[in-house]
Amino acid sequence: MGRGKRSLGSLKAGSLIAAAALAGVVSFNSGALAQTPTAPTENAAPTADNAVMLTIFLKHDQSRPLSELNAQLEKQGYYKAFPPAGIEVVSWYVMMGIGQVVTLRLPASRLREVNRILENTAWGSYRTEFYPTYDYKAIGVAAHDRAQ
């Protein structure tokens, strides 16, 4: 065959591939459109069906003195912004050699807010690690008591 000409078989194969790709895109998009996201309730209180706990490691920069770190946190507004109003602080400890470990209980809809506050106010003084957690104390104690 000459340049620029294709066989009927290659045209059919190309059309089938294009049709399959289009069908995949259409089915993916229609599924995505069928899901109507609900707007997060920014000031919702944590309840049994919407609460998450979040453990945050705030690892301090050990190459800088504490006074310098605290001055940077103050300048960036960390102490004013964290923790945000309406979010329960379950625990907040200093872990020597690491930094601070904070566990919060919050509605899942406010997770982004907490993350953004730390990105904007804590970075530079701290490296952050986030761990979603849940309260297991009552279950663990009850299992222990039953085993006795």
mmCIF file of N, CA and C in Angstrom:
data_model
loop_
_atom_site.group_PDB
_atom_site.id
_atom_site.type_symbol
_atom_site.label_atom_id
_atom_site.label_comp_id
_atom_site.label_asym_id
_atom_site.label_seq_id
_atom_site.Cartn_x
_atom_site.Cartn_y
_atom_site.Cartn_z
ATOM 1 N N MET A 1 0.842 -1.158 0.000
ATOM 2 C CA MET A 1 0.000 0.000 0.000
ATOM 3 C C MET A 1 0.883 1.215 0.000
ATOM 4 N N GLY A 2 0.354 2.249 -0.563
ATOM 5 C CA GLY A 2 1.107 3.481 -0.660
ATOM 6 C C GLY A 2 1.050 4.279 0.629
ATOM 7 N N ARG A 3 1.847 5.306 0.609
ATOM 8 C CA ARG A 3 1.920 6.181 1.777
ATOM 9 C C ARG A 3 0.568 6.871 1.997
ATOM 10 N N GLY A 4 0.121 6.944 3.261
ATOM 11 C CA GLY A 4 -1.126 7.629 3.575
ATOM 12 C C GLY A 4 -2.347 6.758 3.415
ATOM 13 N N LYS A 5 -2.214 5.568 2.890
ATOM 14 C CA LYS A 5 -3.356 4.667 2.751
ATOM 15 C C LYS A 5 -3.294 3.604 3.837
ATOM 16 N N ARG A 6 -4.442 3.225 4.337
ATOM 17 C CA ARG A 6 -4.497 2.177 5.346
ATOM 18 C C ARG A 6 -5.419 1.083 4.871
ATOM 19 N N SER A 7 -5.201 -0.087 5.407
ATOM 20 C CA SER A 7 -6.070 -1.202 5.035
ATOM 21 C C SER A 7 -7.381 -1.077 5.799
ATOM 22 N N LEU A 8 -8.384 -1.721 5.310
ATOM 23 C CA LEU A 8 -9.692 -1.720 5.949
ATOM 24 C C LEU A 8 -9.610 -2.333 7.343
ATOM 25 N N GLY A 9 -8.764 -3.359 7.510
ATOM 26 C CA GLY A 9 -8.598 -4.014 8.818
ATOM 27 C C GLY A 9 -8.023 -3.064 9.856
ATOM 28 N N SER A 10 -7.038 -2.258 9.476
ATOM 29 C CA SER A 10 -6.442 -1.349 10.454
ATOM 30 C C SER A 10 -7.405 -0.220 10.798
ATOM 31 N N LEU A 11 -8.250 0.185 9.836
ATOM 32 C CA LEU A 11 -9.260 1.209 10.129
ATOM 33 C C LEU A 11 -10.288 0.680 11.125
ATOM 34 N N LYS A 12 -10.715 -0.591 10.902
ATOM 35 C CA LYS A 12 -11.684 -1.188 11.830
ATOM 36 C C LYS A 12 -11.082 -1.321 13.225
ATOM 37 N N ALA A 13 -9.834 -1.759 13.321
ATOM 38 C CA ALA A 13 -9.185 -1.926 14.615
ATOM 39 C C ALA A 13 -9.074 -0.573 15.312
ATOM 40 N N GLY A 14 -8.675 0.458 14.571
ATOM 41 C CA GLY A 14 -8.562 1.792 15.147
ATOM 42 C C GLY A 14 -9.906 2.307 15.611
ATOM 43 N N SER A 15 -10.961 2.042 14.833
ATOM 44 C CA SER A 15 -12.303 2.475 15.214
ATOM 45 C C SER A 15 -12.784 1.754 16.460
ATOM 46 N N LEU A 16 -12.479 0.455 16.559
ATOM 47 C CA LEU A 16 -12.875 -0.306 17.739
ATOM 48 C C LEU A 16 -12.164 0.214 18.992
ATOM 49 N N ILE A 17 -10.886 0.517 18.871
ATOM 50 C CA ILE A 17 -10.136 1.035 20.011
ATOM 51 C C ILE A 17 -10.705 2.388 20.430
ATOM 52 N N ALA A 18 -10.967 3.250 19.453
ATOM 53 C CA ALA A 18 -11.524 4.567 19.753
ATOM 54 C C ALA A 18 -12.901 4.432 20.400
ATOM 55 N N ALA A 19 -13.724 3.515 19.892
ATOM 56 C CA ALA A 19 -15.058 3.310 20.452
ATOM 57 C C ALA A 19 -14.967 2.794 21.882
ATOM 58 N N ALA A 20 -14.037 1.880 22.138
ATOM 59 C CA ALA A 20 -13.871 1.340 23.488
ATOM 60 C C ALA A 20 -13.410 2.434 24.447
ATOM 61 N N ALA A 21 -12.484 3.258 23.997
ATOM 62 C CA ALA A 21 -11.993 4.355 24.839
ATOM 63 C C ALA A 21 -13.113 5.335 25.141
ATOM 64 N N LEU A 22 -13.911 5.672 24.129
ATOM 65 C CA LEU A 22 -15.023 6.583 24.324
ATOM 66 C C LEU A 22 -16.047 5.999 25.283
ATOM 67 N N ALA A 23 -16.339 4.700 25.137
ATOM 68 C CA ALA A 23 -17.299 4.053 26.040
ATOM 69 C C ALA A 23 -16.795 4.088 27.476
ATOM 70 N N GLY A 24 -15.495 3.867 27.660
ATOM 71 C CA GLY A 24 -14.914 3.923 29.006
ATOM 72 C C GLY A 24 -15.036 5.305 29.610
ATOM 73 N N VAL A 25 -14.751 6.339 28.811
ATOM 74 C CA VAL A 25 -14.846 7.715 29.306
ATOM 75 C C VAL A 25 -16.283 8.058 29.647
ATOM 76 N N VAL A 26 -17.214 7.686 28.779
ATOM 77 C CA VAL A 26 -18.624 7.993 29.013
ATOM 78 C C VAL A 26 -19.122 7.282 30.269
ATOM 79 N N SER A 27 -18.773 5.999 30.426
ATOM 80 C CA SER A 27 -19.262 5.289 31.604
ATOM 81 C C SER A 27 -18.616 5.833 32.872
ATOM 82 N N PHE A 28 -17.339 6.212 32.817
ATOM 83 C CA PHE A 28 -16.675 6.796 33.979
ATOM 84 C C PHE A 28 -17.330 8.124 34.338
ATOM 85 N N ASN A 29 -17.535 8.980 33.355
ATOM 86 C CA ASN A 29 -18.127 10.289 33.615
ATOM 87 C C ASN A 29 -19.565 10.176 34.089
ATOM 88 N N SER A 30 -20.339 9.238 33.542
ATOM 89 C CA SER A 30 -21.731 9.140 33.967
ATOM 90 C C SER A 30 -21.812 8.666 35.404
ATOM 91 N N GLY A 31 -20.893 7.793 35.817
ATOM 92 C CA GLY A 31 -20.857 7.365 37.210
ATOM 93 C C GLY A 31 -20.482 8.511 38.121
ATOM 94 N N ALA A 32 -19.541 9.318 37.670
ATOM 95 C CA ALA A 32 -19.114 10.447 38.482
ATOM 96 C C ALA A 32 -20.227 11.483 38.596
ATOM 97 N N LEU A 33 -20.977 11.659 37.525
ATOM 98 C CA LEU A 33 -22.060 12.634 37.552
ATOM 99 C C LEU A 33 -23.218 12.151 38.408
ATOM 100 N N ALA A 34 -23.373 10.830 38.511
ATOM 101 C CA ALA A 34 -24.480 10.297 39.285
ATOM 102 C C ALA A 34 -24.279 10.538 40.776
ATOM 103 N N GLN A 35 -23.033 10.724 41.186
ATOM 104 C CA GLN A 35 -22.756 10.968 42.588
ATOM 105 C C GLN A 35 -22.866 12.458 42.853
ATOM 106 N N THR A 36 -23.827 12.835 43.632
ATOM 107 C CA THR A 36 -23.981 14.249 43.951
ATOM 108 C C THR A 36 -23.364 14.497 45.311
ATOM 109 N N PRO A 37 -22.236 15.190 45.332
ATOM 110 C CA PRO A 37 -21.580 15.420 46.614
ATOM 111 C C PRO A 37 -22.399 16.358 47.478
ATOM 112 N N THR A 38 -22.397 16.053 48.752
ATOM 113 C CA THR A 38 -23.081 16.940 49.681
ATOM 114 C C THR A 38 -22.078 17.956 50.181
ATOM 115 N N ALA A 39 -22.531 19.148 50.362
ATOM 116 C CA ALA A 39 -21.654 20.208 50.850
ATOM 117 C C ALA A 39 -21.294 19.916 52.303
ATOM 118 N N PRO A 40 -19.999 20.011 52.635
ATOM 119 C CA PRO A 40 -19.623 19.729 54.014
ATOM 120 C C PRO A 40 -20.184 20.778 54.963
ATOM 121 N N THR A 41 -20.587 20.319 56.108
ATOM 122 C CA THR A 41 -21.055 21.228 57.141
ATOM 123 C C THR A 41 -19.840 21.629 57.952
ATOM 124 N N GLU A 42 -19.352 22.834 57.715
ATOM 125 C CA GLU A 42 -18.089 23.265 58.306
ATOM 126 C C GLU A 42 -18.118 23.318 59.819
ATOM 127 N N ASN A 43 -19.242 23.618 60.423
ATOM 128 C CA ASN A 43 -19.285 23.760 61.870
ATOM 129 C C ASN A 43 -20.011 22.606 62.546
ATOM 130 N N ALA A 44 -20.096 21.469 61.849
ATOM 131 C CA ALA A 44 -20.775 20.315 62.431
ATOM 132 C C ALA A 44 -20.004 19.820 63.642
ATOM 133 N N ALA A 45 -20.740 19.374 64.632
ATOM 134 C CA ALA A 45 -20.108 18.776 65.809
ATOM 135 C C ALA A 45 -19.811 17.315 65.499
ATOM 136 N N PRO A 46 -18.727 16.776 66.058
ATOM 137 C CA PRO A 46 -18.455 15.363 65.820
ATOM 138 C C PRO A 46 -19.517 14.497 66.492
ATOM 139 N N THR A 47 -20.056 13.569 65.737
ATOM 140 C CA THR A 47 -21.036 12.618 66.260
ATOM 141 C C THR A 47 -20.530 11.219 65.939
ATOM 142 N N ALA A 48 -21.228 10.228 66.442
ATOM 143 C CA ALA A 48 -20.799 8.844 66.238
ATOM 144 C C ALA A 48 -20.681 8.488 64.759
ATOM 145 N N ASP A 49 -21.505 9.089 63.911
ATOM 146 C CA ASP A 49 -21.473 8.718 62.496
ATOM 147 C C ASP A 49 -20.627 9.643 61.625
ATOM 148 N N ASN A 50 -20.074 10.733 62.173
ATOM 149 C CA ASN A 50 -19.255 11.597 61.319
ATOM 150 C C ASN A 50 -17.893 11.924 61.921
ATOM 151 N N ALA A 51 -17.626 11.464 63.148
ATOM 152 C CA ALA A 51 -16.391 11.853 63.829
ATOM 153 C C ALA A 51 -15.219 10.984 63.416
ATOM 154 N N VAL A 52 -14.079 11.625 63.319
ATOM 155 C CA VAL A 52 -12.810 10.927 63.165
ATOM 156 C C VAL A 52 -11.879 11.489 64.228
ATOM 157 N N MET A 53 -10.903 10.694 64.565
ATOM 158 C CA MET A 53 -9.841 11.198 65.416
ATOM 159 C C MET A 53 -8.609 11.271 64.529
ATOM 160 N N LEU A 54 -7.808 12.272 64.777
ATOM 161 C CA LEU A 54 -6.618 12.497 63.971
ATOM 162 C C LEU A 54 -5.444 12.715 64.908
ATOM 163 N N THR A 55 -4.452 11.835 64.821
ATOM 164 C CA THR A 55 -3.233 12.007 65.594
ATOM 165 C C THR A 55 -2.206 12.657 64.691
ATOM 166 N N ILE A 56 -1.638 13.748 65.161
ATOM 167 C CA ILE A 56 -0.701 14.544 64.369
ATOM 168 C C ILE A 56 0.647 14.563 65.080
ATOM 169 N N PHE A 57 1.694 14.158 64.377
ATOM 170 C CA PHE A 57 3.056 14.287 64.887
ATOM 171 C C PHE A 57 3.605 15.597 64.352
ATOM 172 N N LEU A 58 3.961 16.481 65.251
ATOM 173 C CA LEU A 58 4.590 17.750 64.893
ATOM 174 C C LEU A 58 6.066 17.601 65.262
ATOM 175 N N LYS A 59 6.856 17.156 64.294
ATOM 176 C CA LYS A 59 8.276 16.889 64.538
ATOM 177 C C LYS A 59 9.063 18.180 64.377
ATOM 178 N N HIS A 60 9.684 18.618 65.467
ATOM 179 C CA HIS A 60 10.378 19.899 65.431
ATOM 180 C C HIS A 60 11.727 19.788 64.715
ATOM 181 N N ASP A 61 12.136 20.910 64.146
ATOM 182 C CA ASP A 61 13.422 21.019 63.452
ATOM 183 C C ASP A 61 14.512 21.121 64.510
ATOM 184 N N GLN A 62 15.224 20.035 64.759
ATOM 185 C CA GLN A 62 16.219 19.991 65.833
ATOM 186 C C GLN A 62 17.497 20.760 65.512
ATOM 187 N N SER A 63 17.594 21.276 64.299
ATOM 188 C CA SER A 63 18.787 22.055 63.951
ATOM 189 C C SER A 63 18.649 23.517 64.379
ATOM 190 N N ARG A 64 17.467 23.885 64.888
ATOM 191 C CA ARG A 64 17.216 25.272 65.296
ATOM 192 C C ARG A 64 16.809 25.324 66.760
ATOM 193 N N PRO A 65 17.168 26.391 67.472
ATOM 194 C CA PRO A 65 16.774 26.514 68.882
ATOM 195 C C PRO A 65 15.266 26.695 69.029
ATOM 196 N N LEU A 66 14.755 26.243 70.167
ATOM 197 C CA LEU A 66 13.322 26.313 70.447
ATOM 198 C C LEU A 66 12.790 27.735 70.353
ATOM 199 N N SER A 67 13.547 28.699 70.843
ATOM 200 C CA SER A 67 13.080 30.089 70.800
ATOM 201 C C SER A 67 12.861 30.554 69.358
ATOM 202 N N GLU A 68 13.710 30.114 68.455
ATOM 203 C CA GLU A 68 13.573 30.469 67.035
ATOM 204 C C GLU A 68 12.338 29.796 66.428
ATOM 205 N N LEU A 69 12.128 28.535 66.790
ATOM 206 C CA LEU A 69 10.948 27.814 66.291
ATOM 207 C C LEU A 69 9.666 28.478 66.772
ATOM 208 N N ASN A 70 9.618 28.813 68.065
ATOM 209 C CA ASN A 70 8.424 29.452 68.623
ATOM 210 C C ASN A 70 8.176 30.824 67.998
ATOM 211 N N ALA A 71 9.248 31.575 67.725
ATOM 212 C CA ALA A 71 9.086 32.886 67.077
ATOM 213 C C ALA A 71 8.501 32.716 65.674
ATOM 214 N N GLN A 72 8.948 31.703 64.952
ATOM 215 C CA GLN A 72 8.405 31.454 63.608
ATOM 216 C C GLN A 72 6.940 31.045 63.692
ATOM 217 N N LEU A 73 6.604 30.185 64.644
ATOM 218 C CA LEU A 73 5.206 29.767 64.814
ATOM 219 C C LEU A 73 4.322 30.972 65.129
ATOM 220 N N GLU A 74 4.796 31.850 66.000
ATOM 221 C CA GLU A 74 4.052 33.060 66.354
ATOM 222 C C GLU A 74 3.847 33.938 65.123
ATOM 223 N N LYS A 75 4.910 34.142 64.366
ATOM 224 C CA LYS A 75 4.849 34.987 63.164
ATOM 225 C C LYS A 75 3.869 34.425 62.127
ATOM 226 N N GLN A 76 3.814 33.110 62.006
ATOM 227 C CA GLN A 76 2.945 32.459 61.017
ATOM 228 C C GLN A 76 1.508 32.299 61.515
ATOM 229 N N GLY A 77 1.225 32.685 62.762
ATOM 230 C CA GLY A 77 -0.136 32.626 63.287
ATOM 231 C C GLY A 77 -0.565 31.270 63.807
ATOM 232 N N TYR A 78 0.397 30.395 64.055
ATOM 233 C CA TYR A 78 0.085 29.038 64.509
ATOM 234 C C TYR A 78 -0.730 29.040 65.801
ATOM 235 N N TYR A 79 -0.267 29.804 66.781
ATOM 236 C CA TYR A 79 -0.929 29.771 68.096
ATOM 237 C C TYR A 79 -2.352 30.325 68.048
ATOM 238 N N LYS A 80 -2.638 31.213 67.121
ATOM 239 C CA LYS A 80 -4.005 31.736 66.969
ATOM 240 C C LYS A 80 -4.901 30.742 66.238
ATOM 241 N N ALA A 81 -4.335 30.019 65.263
ATOM 242 C CA ALA A 81 -5.139 29.199 64.362
ATOM 243 C C ALA A 81 -5.314 27.752 64.811
ATOM 244 N N PHE A 82 -4.365 27.206 65.567
ATOM 245 C CA PHE A 82 -4.400 25.784 65.899
ATOM 246 C C PHE A 82 -4.526 25.587 67.393
ATOM 247 N N PRO A 83 -5.425 24.752 67.824
ATOM 248 C CA PRO A 83 -6.443 24.041 67.051
ATOM 249 C C PRO A 83 -7.605 24.972 66.724
ATOM 250 N N PRO A 84 -8.285 24.712 65.622
ATOM 251 C CA PRO A 84 -9.419 25.571 65.255
ATOM 252 C C PRO A 84 -10.563 25.452 66.263
ATOM 253 N N ALA A 85 -11.323 26.513 66.371
ATOM 254 C CA ALA A 85 -12.477 26.542 67.282
ATOM 255 C C ALA A 85 -13.433 25.401 66.953
ATOM 256 N N GLY A 86 -13.963 24.783 68.000
ATOM 257 C CA GLY A 86 -14.967 23.735 67.825
ATOM 258 C C GLY A 86 -14.386 22.356 67.581
ATOM 259 N N ILE A 87 -13.069 22.223 67.620
ATOM 260 C CA ILE A 87 -12.447 20.912 67.438
ATOM 261 C C ILE A 87 -11.902 20.464 68.788
ATOM 262 N N GLU A 88 -12.273 19.264 69.187
ATOM 263 C CA GLU A 88 -11.891 18.750 70.497
ATOM 264 C C GLU A 88 -10.444 18.265 70.504
ATOM 265 N N VAL A 89 -9.691 18.722 71.477
ATOM 266 C CA VAL A 89 -8.332 18.224 71.688
ATOM 267 C C VAL A 89 -8.434 17.061 72.675
ATOM 268 N N VAL A 90 -8.162 15.847 72.195
ATOM 269 C CA VAL A 90 -8.233 14.656 73.030
ATOM 270 C C VAL A 90 -6.967 14.551 73.879
ATOM 271 N N SER A 91 -5.823 14.813 73.263
ATOM 272 C CA SER A 91 -4.553 14.809 74.000
ATOM 273 C C SER A 91 -3.545 15.674 73.254
ATOM 274 N N TRP A 92 -2.565 16.165 74.007
ATOM 275 C CA TRP A 92 -1.522 17.013 73.415
ATOM 276 C C TRP A 92 -0.291 16.846 74.283
ATOM 277 N N TYR A 93 0.670 16.097 73.798
ATOM 278 C CA TYR A 93 1.856 15.759 74.559
ATOM 279 C C TYR A 93 3.113 16.253 73.867
ATOM 280 N N VAL A 94 4.137 16.499 74.676
ATOM 281 C CA VAL A 94 5.478 16.701 74.152
ATOM 282 C C VAL A 94 6.158 15.340 74.215
ATOM 283 N N MET A 95 6.689 14.902 73.097
ATOM 284 C CA MET A 95 7.435 13.658 73.030
ATOM 285 C C MET A 95 8.902 14.054 72.864
ATOM 286 N N MET A 96 9.664 13.918 73.909
ATOM 287 C CA MET A 96 11.045 14.398 73.905
ATOM 288 C C MET A 96 11.828 13.758 72.750
ATOM 289 N N GLY A 97 12.563 14.598 72.051
ATOM 290 C CA GLY A 97 13.348 14.148 70.912
ATOM 291 C C GLY A 97 12.554 14.098 69.609
ATOM 292 N N ILE A 98 11.247 14.244 69.691
ATOM 293 C CA ILE A 98 10.388 14.198 68.506
ATOM 294 C C ILE A 98 9.728 15.550 68.281
ATOM 295 N N GLY A 99 8.999 16.015 69.261
ATOM 296 C CA GLY A 99 8.229 17.251 69.142
ATOM 297 C C GLY A 99 6.937 17.092 69.896
ATOM 298 N N GLN A 100 5.821 17.379 69.240
ATOM 299 C CA GLN A 100 4.519 17.288 69.888
ATOM 300 C C GLN A 100 3.660 16.251 69.177
ATOM 301 N N VAL A 101 2.799 15.616 69.951
ATOM 302 C CA VAL A 101 1.836 14.653 69.415
ATOM 303 C C VAL A 101 0.462 15.123 69.879
ATOM 304 N N VAL A 102 -0.394 15.434 68.930
ATOM 305 C CA VAL A 102 -1.720 15.976 69.215
ATOM 306 C C VAL A 102 -2.759 15.027 68.642
ATOM 307 N N THR A 103 -3.760 14.683 69.442
ATOM 308 C CA THR A 103 -4.887 13.903 68.931
ATOM 309 C C THR A 103 -6.135 14.758 69.038
ATOM 310 N N LEU A 104 -6.817 14.902 67.905
ATOM 311 C CA LEU A 104 -8.037 15.708 67.814
ATOM 312 C C LEU A 104 -9.220 14.810 67.496
ATOM 313 N N ARG A 105 -10.401 15.191 67.943
ATOM 314 C CA ARG A 105 -11.653 14.552 67.508
ATOM 315 C C ARG A 105 -12.409 15.620 66.744
ATOM 316 N N LEU A 106 -12.813 15.289 65.513
ATOM 317 C CA LEU A 106 -13.441 16.294 64.664
ATOM 318 C C LEU A 106 -14.389 15.652 63.665
ATOM 319 N N PRO A 107 -15.324 16.430 63.148
ATOM 320 C CA PRO A 107 -16.158 15.919 62.059
ATOM 321 C C PRO A 107 -15.274 15.729 60.822
ATOM 322 N N ALA A 108 -15.510 14.675 60.091
ATOM 323 C CA ALA A 108 -14.708 14.393 58.898
ATOM 324 C C ALA A 108 -14.710 15.570 57.921
ATOM 325 N N SER A 109 -15.780 16.334 57.891
ATOM 326 C CA SER A 109 -15.877 17.466 56.961
ATOM 327 C C SER A 109 -14.876 18.570 57.275
ATOM 328 N N ARG A 110 -14.262 18.544 58.447
ATOM 329 C CA ARG A 110 -13.309 19.596 58.821
ATOM 330 C C ARG A 110 -11.850 19.145 58.702
ATOM 331 N N LEU A 111 -11.618 17.957 58.193
ATOM 332 C CA LEU A 111 -10.266 17.438 58.049
ATOM 333 C C LEU A 111 -9.397 18.346 57.180
ATOM 334 N N ARG A 112 -9.924 18.783 56.060
ATOM 335 C CA ARG A 112 -9.189 19.678 55.162
ATOM 336 C C ARG A 112 -8.798 20.971 55.874
ATOM 337 N N GLU A 113 -9.714 21.513 56.668
ATOM 338 C CA GLU A 113 -9.447 22.751 57.409
ATOM 339 C C GLU A 113 -8.238 22.587 58.333
ATOM 340 N N VAL A 114 -8.203 21.487 59.079
ATOM 341 C CA VAL A 114 -7.083 21.238 59.994
ATOM 342 C C VAL A 114 -5.789 21.107 59.210
ATOM 343 N N ASN A 115 -5.816 20.368 58.128
ATOM 344 C CA ASN A 115 -4.624 20.201 57.297
ATOM 345 C C ASN A 115 -4.112 21.542 56.782
ATOM 346 N N ARG A 116 -4.998 22.368 56.264
ATOM 347 C CA ARG A 116 -4.596 23.672 55.704
ATOM 348 C C ARG A 116 -4.023 24.589 56.783
ATOM 349 N N ILE A 117 -4.602 24.574 57.972
ATOM 350 C CA ILE A 117 -4.070 25.402 59.057
ATOM 351 C C ILE A 117 -2.633 25.010 59.347
ATOM 352 N N LEU A 118 -2.372 23.720 59.424
ATOM 353 C CA LEU A 118 -1.011 23.278 59.716
ATOM 354 C C LEU A 118 -0.063 23.566 58.552
ATOM 355 N N GLU A 119 -0.531 23.407 57.324
ATOM 356 C CA GLU A 119 0.308 23.752 56.167
ATOM 357 C C GLU A 119 0.699 25.227 56.197
ATOM 358 N N ASN A 120 -0.246 26.073 56.559
ATOM 359 C CA ASN A 120 -0.006 27.519 56.522
ATOM 360 C C ASN A 120 0.704 28.065 57.752
ATOM 361 N N THR A 121 0.621 27.378 58.881
ATOM 362 C CA THR A 121 1.158 27.977 60.104
ATOM 363 C C THR A 121 2.251 27.176 60.797
ATOM 364 N N ALA A 122 2.336 25.873 60.555
ATOM 365 C CA ALA A 122 3.302 25.046 61.293
ATOM 366 C C ALA A 122 4.522 24.660 60.476
ATOM 367 N N TRP A 123 4.362 24.602 59.162
ATOM 368 C CA TRP A 123 5.496 24.180 58.335
ATOM 369 C C TRP A 123 6.647 25.160 58.487
ATOM 370 N N GLY A 124 7.833 24.624 58.525
ATOM 371 C CA GLY A 124 9.033 25.426 58.748
ATOM 372 C C GLY A 124 9.567 25.168 60.141
ATOM 373 N N SER A 125 8.677 25.170 61.120
ATOM 374 C CA SER A 125 9.074 24.804 62.484
ATOM 375 C C SER A 125 8.901 23.308 62.710
ATOM 376 N N TYR A 126 7.875 22.748 62.081
ATOM 377 C CA TYR A 126 7.562 21.330 62.243
ATOM 378 C C TYR A 126 7.473 20.630 60.894
ATOM 379 N N ARG A 127 7.833 19.364 60.903
ATOM 380 C CA ARG A 127 7.443 18.444 59.827
ATOM 381 C C ARG A 127 6.227 17.716 60.386
ATOM 382 N N THR A 128 5.219 17.516 59.571
ATOM 383 C CA THR A 128 3.975 16.949 60.084
ATOM 384 C C THR A 128 3.736 15.554 59.541
ATOM 385 N N GLU A 129 3.157 14.724 60.371
ATOM 386 C CA GLU A 129 2.670 13.397 59.972
ATOM 387 C C GLU A 129 1.267 13.258 60.538
ATOM 388 N N PHE A 130 0.357 12.723 59.736
ATOM 389 C CA PHE A 130 -1.044 12.598 60.128
ATOM 390 C C PHE A 130 -1.450 11.122 60.157
ATOM 391 N N TYR A 131 -2.137 10.747 61.224
ATOM 392 C CA TYR A 131 -2.596 9.373 61.383
ATOM 393 C C TYR A 131 -4.056 9.386 61.817
ATOM 394 N N PRO A 132 -4.967 8.935 60.949
ATOM 395 C CA PRO A 132 -6.361 8.809 61.381
ATOM 396 C C PRO A 132 -6.427 7.704 62.444
ATOM 397 N N THR A 133 -7.137 7.964 63.504
ATOM 398 C CA THR A 133 -7.208 7.019 64.609
ATOM 399 C C THR A 133 -8.646 6.879 65.067
ATOM 400 N N TYR A 134 -8.879 5.909 65.931
ATOM 401 C CA TYR A 134 -10.196 5.796 66.539
ATOM 402 C C TYR A 134 -10.039 5.343 67.976
ATOM 403 N N ASP A 135 -11.064 5.623 68.757
ATOM 404 C CA ASP A 135 -11.033 5.348 70.187
ATOM 405 C C ASP A 135 -11.350 3.877 70.415
ATOM 406 N N TYR A 136 -10.382 3.139 70.902
ATOM 407 C CA TYR A 136 -10.520 1.709 71.124
ATOM 408 C C TYR A 136 -10.529 1.342 72.606
ATOM 409 N N LYS A 137 -10.366 2.350 73.458
ATOM 410 C CA LYS A 137 -10.183 2.091 74.889
ATOM 411 C C LYS A 137 -11.301 1.230 75.483
ATOM 412 N N ALA A 138 -12.549 1.620 75.287
ATOM 413 C CA ALA A 138 -13.670 0.886 75.888
ATOM 414 C C ALA A 138 -13.711 -0.560 75.386
ATOM 415 N N ILE A 139 -13.449 -0.773 74.113
ATOM 416 C CA ILE A 139 -13.469 -2.125 73.536
ATOM 417 C C ILE A 139 -12.323 -2.957 74.093
ATOM 418 N N GLY A 140 -11.135 -2.365 74.138
ATOM 419 C CA GLY A 140 -9.970 -3.087 74.647
ATOM 420 C C GLY A 140 -10.103 -3.432 76.116
ATOM 421 N N VAL A 141 -10.584 -2.490 76.924
ATOM 422 C CA VAL A 141 -10.768 -2.748 78.361
ATOM 423 C C VAL A 141 -11.831 -3.820 78.563
ATOM 424 N N ALA A 142 -12.930 -3.765 77.816
ATOM 425 C CA ALA A 142 -13.991 -4.765 77.944
ATOM 426 C C ALA A 142 -13.475 -6.148 77.552
ATOM 427 N N ALA A 143 -12.694 -6.250 76.511
ATOM 428 C CA ALA A 143 -12.138 -7.546 76.110
ATOM 429 C C ALA A 143 -11.199 -8.082 77.191
ATOM 430 N N HIS A 144 -10.415 -7.205 77.772
ATOM 431 C CA HIS A 144 -9.516 -7.604 78.849
ATOM 432 C C HIS A 144 -10.310 -8.107 80.060
ATOM 433 N N ASP A 145 -11.350 -7.350 80.423
ATOM 434 C CA ASP A 145 -12.171 -7.744 81.575
ATOM 435 C C ASP A 145 -12.857 -9.093 81.347
ATOM 436 N N ARG A 146 -13.350 -9.329 80.139
ATOM 437 C CA ARG A 146 -14.012 -10.630 79.840
ATOM 438 C C ARG A 146 -13.009 -11.773 79.927
ATOM 439 N N ALA A 147 -11.767 -11.519 79.582
ATOM 440 C CA ALA A 147 -10.749 -12.560 79.581
ATOM 441 C C ALA A 147 -10.279 -12.922 80.993
ATOM 442 N N GLN A 148 -10.587 -12.122 81.975
ATOM 443 C CA GLN A 148 -10.118 -12.374 83.352
ATOM 444 C C GLN A 148 -10.895 -13.448 84.030
#
